[in-house]
PDB file of C-alpha atoms in Angstrom:
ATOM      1  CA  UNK U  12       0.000   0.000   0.000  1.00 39.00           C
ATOM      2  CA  UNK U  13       0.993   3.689  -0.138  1.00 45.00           C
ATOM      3  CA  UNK U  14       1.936   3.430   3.399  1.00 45.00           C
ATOM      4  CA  UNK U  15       4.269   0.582   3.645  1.00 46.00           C
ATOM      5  CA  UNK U  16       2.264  -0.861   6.199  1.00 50.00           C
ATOM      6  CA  UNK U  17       3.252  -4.840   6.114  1.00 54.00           C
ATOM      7  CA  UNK U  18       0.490  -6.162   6.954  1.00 66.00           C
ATOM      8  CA  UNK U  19      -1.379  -5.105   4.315  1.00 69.00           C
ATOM      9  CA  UNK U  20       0.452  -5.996   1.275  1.00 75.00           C
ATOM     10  CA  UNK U  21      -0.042  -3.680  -2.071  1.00 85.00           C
ATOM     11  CA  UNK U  22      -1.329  -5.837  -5.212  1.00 88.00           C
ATOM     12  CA  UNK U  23      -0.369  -4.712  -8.455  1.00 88.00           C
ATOM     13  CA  UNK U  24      -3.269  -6.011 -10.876  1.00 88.00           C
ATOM     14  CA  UNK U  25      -3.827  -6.325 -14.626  1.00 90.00           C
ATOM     15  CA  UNK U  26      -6.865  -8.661 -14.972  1.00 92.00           C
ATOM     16  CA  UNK U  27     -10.132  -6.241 -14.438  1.00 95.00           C
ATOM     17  CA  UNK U  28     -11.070  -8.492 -11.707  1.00 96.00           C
ATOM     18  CA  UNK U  29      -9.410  -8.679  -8.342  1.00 95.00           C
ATOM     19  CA  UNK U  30     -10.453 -12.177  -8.400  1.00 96.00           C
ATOM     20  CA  UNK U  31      -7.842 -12.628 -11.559  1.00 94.00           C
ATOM     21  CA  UNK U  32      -4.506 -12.048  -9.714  1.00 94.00           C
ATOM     22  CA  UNK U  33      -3.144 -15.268  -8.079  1.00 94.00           C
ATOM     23  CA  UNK U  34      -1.671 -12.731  -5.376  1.00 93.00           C
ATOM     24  CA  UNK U  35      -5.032 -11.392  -4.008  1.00 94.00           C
ATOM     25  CA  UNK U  36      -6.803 -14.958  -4.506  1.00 94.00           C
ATOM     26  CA  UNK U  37      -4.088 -15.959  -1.793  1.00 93.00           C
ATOM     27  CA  UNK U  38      -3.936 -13.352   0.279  1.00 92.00           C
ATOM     28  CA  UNK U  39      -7.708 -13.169   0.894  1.00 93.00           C
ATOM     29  CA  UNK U  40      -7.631 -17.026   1.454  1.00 94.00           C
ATOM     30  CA  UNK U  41      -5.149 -16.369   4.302  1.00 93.00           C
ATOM     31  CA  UNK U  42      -7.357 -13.718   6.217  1.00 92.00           C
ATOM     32  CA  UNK U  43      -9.957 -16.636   6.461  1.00 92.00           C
ATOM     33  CA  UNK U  44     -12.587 -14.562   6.163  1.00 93.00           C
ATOM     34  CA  UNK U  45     -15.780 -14.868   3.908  1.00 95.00           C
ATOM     35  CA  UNK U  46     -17.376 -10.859   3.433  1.00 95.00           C
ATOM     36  CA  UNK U  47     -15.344  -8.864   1.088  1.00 96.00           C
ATOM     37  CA  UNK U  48     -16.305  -5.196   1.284  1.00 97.00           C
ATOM     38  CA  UNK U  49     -15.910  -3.943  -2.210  1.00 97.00           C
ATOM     39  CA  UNK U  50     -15.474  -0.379  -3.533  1.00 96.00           C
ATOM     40  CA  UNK U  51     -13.462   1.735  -6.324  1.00 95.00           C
ATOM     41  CA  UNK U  52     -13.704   2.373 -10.082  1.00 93.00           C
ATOM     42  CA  UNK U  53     -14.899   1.410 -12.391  1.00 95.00           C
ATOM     43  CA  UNK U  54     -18.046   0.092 -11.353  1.00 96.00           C
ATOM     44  CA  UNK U  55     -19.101  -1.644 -13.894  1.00 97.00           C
ATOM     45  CA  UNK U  56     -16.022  -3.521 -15.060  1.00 97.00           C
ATOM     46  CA  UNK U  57     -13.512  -3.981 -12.064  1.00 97.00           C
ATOM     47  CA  UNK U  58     -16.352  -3.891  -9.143  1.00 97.00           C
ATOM     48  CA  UNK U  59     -18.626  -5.639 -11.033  1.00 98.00           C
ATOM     49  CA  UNK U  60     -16.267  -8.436 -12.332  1.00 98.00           C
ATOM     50  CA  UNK U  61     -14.650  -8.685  -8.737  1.00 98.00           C
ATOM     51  CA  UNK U  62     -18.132  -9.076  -7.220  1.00 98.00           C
ATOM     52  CA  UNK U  63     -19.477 -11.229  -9.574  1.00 98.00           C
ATOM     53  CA  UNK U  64     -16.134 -13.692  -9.221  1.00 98.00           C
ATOM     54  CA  UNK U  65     -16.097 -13.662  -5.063  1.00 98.00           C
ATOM     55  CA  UNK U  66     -19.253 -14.459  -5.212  1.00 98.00           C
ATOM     56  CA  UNK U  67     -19.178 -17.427  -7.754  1.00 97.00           C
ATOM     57  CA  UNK U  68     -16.347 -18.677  -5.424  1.00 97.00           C
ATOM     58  CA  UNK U  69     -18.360 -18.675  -2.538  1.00 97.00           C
ATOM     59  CA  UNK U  70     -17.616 -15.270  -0.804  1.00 97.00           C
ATOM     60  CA  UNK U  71     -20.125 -12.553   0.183  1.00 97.00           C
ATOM     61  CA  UNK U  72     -18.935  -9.519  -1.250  1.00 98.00           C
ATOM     62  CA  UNK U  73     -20.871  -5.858  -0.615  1.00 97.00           C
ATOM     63  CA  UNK U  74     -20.337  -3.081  -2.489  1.00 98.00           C
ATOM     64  CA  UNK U  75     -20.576   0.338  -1.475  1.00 97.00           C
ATOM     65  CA  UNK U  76     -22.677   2.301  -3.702  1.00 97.00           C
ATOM     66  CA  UNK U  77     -21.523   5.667  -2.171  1.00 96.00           C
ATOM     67  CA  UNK U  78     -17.832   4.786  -2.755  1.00 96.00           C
ATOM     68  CA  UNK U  79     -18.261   3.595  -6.067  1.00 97.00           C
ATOM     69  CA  UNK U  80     -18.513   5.716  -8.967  1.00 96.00           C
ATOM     70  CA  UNK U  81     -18.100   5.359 -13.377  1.00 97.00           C
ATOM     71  CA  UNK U  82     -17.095   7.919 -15.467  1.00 96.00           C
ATOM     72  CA  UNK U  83     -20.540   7.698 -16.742  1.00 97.00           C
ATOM     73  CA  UNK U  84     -23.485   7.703 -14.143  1.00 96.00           C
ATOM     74  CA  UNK U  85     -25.659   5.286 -16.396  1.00 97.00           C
ATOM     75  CA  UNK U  86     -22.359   2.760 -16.173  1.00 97.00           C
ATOM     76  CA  UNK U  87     -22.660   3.139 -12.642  1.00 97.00           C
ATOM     77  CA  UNK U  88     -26.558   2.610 -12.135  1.00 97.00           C
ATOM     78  CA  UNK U  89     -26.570  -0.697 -15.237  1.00 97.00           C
ATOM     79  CA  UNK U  90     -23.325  -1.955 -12.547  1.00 97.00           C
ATOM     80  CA  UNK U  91     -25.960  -1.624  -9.598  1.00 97.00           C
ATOM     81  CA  UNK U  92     -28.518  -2.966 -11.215  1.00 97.00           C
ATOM     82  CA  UNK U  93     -26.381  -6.021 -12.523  1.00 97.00           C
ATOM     83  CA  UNK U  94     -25.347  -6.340  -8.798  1.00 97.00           C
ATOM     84  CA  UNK U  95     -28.572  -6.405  -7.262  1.00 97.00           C
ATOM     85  CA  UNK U  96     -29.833  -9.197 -10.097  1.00 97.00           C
ATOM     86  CA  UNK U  97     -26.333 -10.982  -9.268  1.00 95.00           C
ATOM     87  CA  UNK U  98     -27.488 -11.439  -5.568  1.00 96.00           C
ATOM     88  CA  UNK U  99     -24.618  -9.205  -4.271  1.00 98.00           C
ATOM     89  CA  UNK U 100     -25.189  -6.941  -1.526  1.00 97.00           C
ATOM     90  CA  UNK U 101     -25.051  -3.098  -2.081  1.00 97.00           C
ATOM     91  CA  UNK U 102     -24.649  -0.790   1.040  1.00 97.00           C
ATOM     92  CA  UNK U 103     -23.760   2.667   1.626  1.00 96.00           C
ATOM     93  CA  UNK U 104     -20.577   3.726   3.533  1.00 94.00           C
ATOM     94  CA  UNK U 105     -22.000   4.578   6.716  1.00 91.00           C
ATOM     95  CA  UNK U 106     -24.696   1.777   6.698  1.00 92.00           C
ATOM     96  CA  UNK U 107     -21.638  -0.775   6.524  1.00 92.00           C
ATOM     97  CA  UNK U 108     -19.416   0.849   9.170  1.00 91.00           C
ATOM     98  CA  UNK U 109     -22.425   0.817  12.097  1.00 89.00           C
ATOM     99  CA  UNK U 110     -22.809  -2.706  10.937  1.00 90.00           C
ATOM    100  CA  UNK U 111     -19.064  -3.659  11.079  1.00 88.00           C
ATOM    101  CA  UNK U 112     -19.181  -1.578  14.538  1.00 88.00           C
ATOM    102  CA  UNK U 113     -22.088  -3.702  15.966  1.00 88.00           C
ATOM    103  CA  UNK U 114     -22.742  -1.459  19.259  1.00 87.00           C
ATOM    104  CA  UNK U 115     -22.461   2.638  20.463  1.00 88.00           C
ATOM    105  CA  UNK U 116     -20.557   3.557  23.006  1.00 85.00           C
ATOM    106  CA  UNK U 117     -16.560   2.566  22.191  1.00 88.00           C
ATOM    107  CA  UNK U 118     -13.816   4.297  21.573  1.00 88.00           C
ATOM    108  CA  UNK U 119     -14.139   3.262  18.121  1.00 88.00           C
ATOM    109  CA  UNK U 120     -17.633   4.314  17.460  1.00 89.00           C
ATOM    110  CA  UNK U 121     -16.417   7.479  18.824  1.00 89.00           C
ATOM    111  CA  UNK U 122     -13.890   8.067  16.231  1.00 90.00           C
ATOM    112  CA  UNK U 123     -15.913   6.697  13.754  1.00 89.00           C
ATOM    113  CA  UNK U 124     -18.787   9.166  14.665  1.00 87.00           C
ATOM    114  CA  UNK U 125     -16.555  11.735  14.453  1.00 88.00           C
ATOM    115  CA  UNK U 126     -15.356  11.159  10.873  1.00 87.00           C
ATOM    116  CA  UNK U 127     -19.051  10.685   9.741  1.00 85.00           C
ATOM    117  CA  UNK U 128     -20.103  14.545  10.740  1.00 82.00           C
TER     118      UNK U 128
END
C-alpha cells in the first residue's frame, strides 16, 4: 500500500477483476474470512467483475454504492442494477461501518462518529 504498512500488502493487478490475480486470490484465502467489502472504479467492469467472481467462489462480497462511482453515471446505475440481479449486496458507507461496529458507546464508534459529521 501507499503506506508501507506490512500487513497489508499492495497488489499490483492487470486482470479487471481482483479475483484474476493469483496474489489477491491468496492473500484473501489467508485472512480466512468470507465478506469482502468492495469499492473503487470502475463500477461496472472492475467492481462488477470482482463481485461477480467472489461471489461465484463462494464469498459474500458488498459493495458500497456511495464509494463507487463510473465515469458515466448510467455505467454506474446498469453496474448496480447487474449487482442487485447478481445477488450481491449493495450498502452505503455509513450503513456498513455501524454494521461492522455492531454497538455505540466505544472508543471506536467514537472516532468513527466523528469522521461521519
Amino acid at each position: 500500500n501507499a503506506h508501507g504498512d506490512a500487513t497489508t500488502p499492495h497488489i499490483e493487478k492487470i486482470a479487471f477483476s481482483c479475483w484474476g490475480e493469483p496474489a489477491f486470490r491468496e492473500a484473501l484465502e489467508k485472512l480466512g474470512r468470507k465478506r469482502v467489502v468492495l469499492f473503487g472504479i470502475e463500477a461496472h467492469v472492475c467492481v462488477l467483475q470482482t463481485a461477480v467472481d467472489l461471489n461465484d467462489s463462494g464469498y459474500t462480497p458488498v459493495v458500497i454504492e456511495d464509494c463507487t462511482s463510473s465515469r458515466r453515471e448510467s455505467d454506474k446505475r446498469t453496474a448496480l442494477r447487474r449487482l442487485r440481479h447478481e445477488g450481491i449486496p449493495v450498502s452505503s458507507l455509513e450503513s456498513i461501518l455501524f454494521e461492522l461496529l455492531q454497538e455505540a458507546g466505544t472508543d471506536t464508534f467514537r472516532a468513527v462518529s466523528r469522521l461521519l459529521k
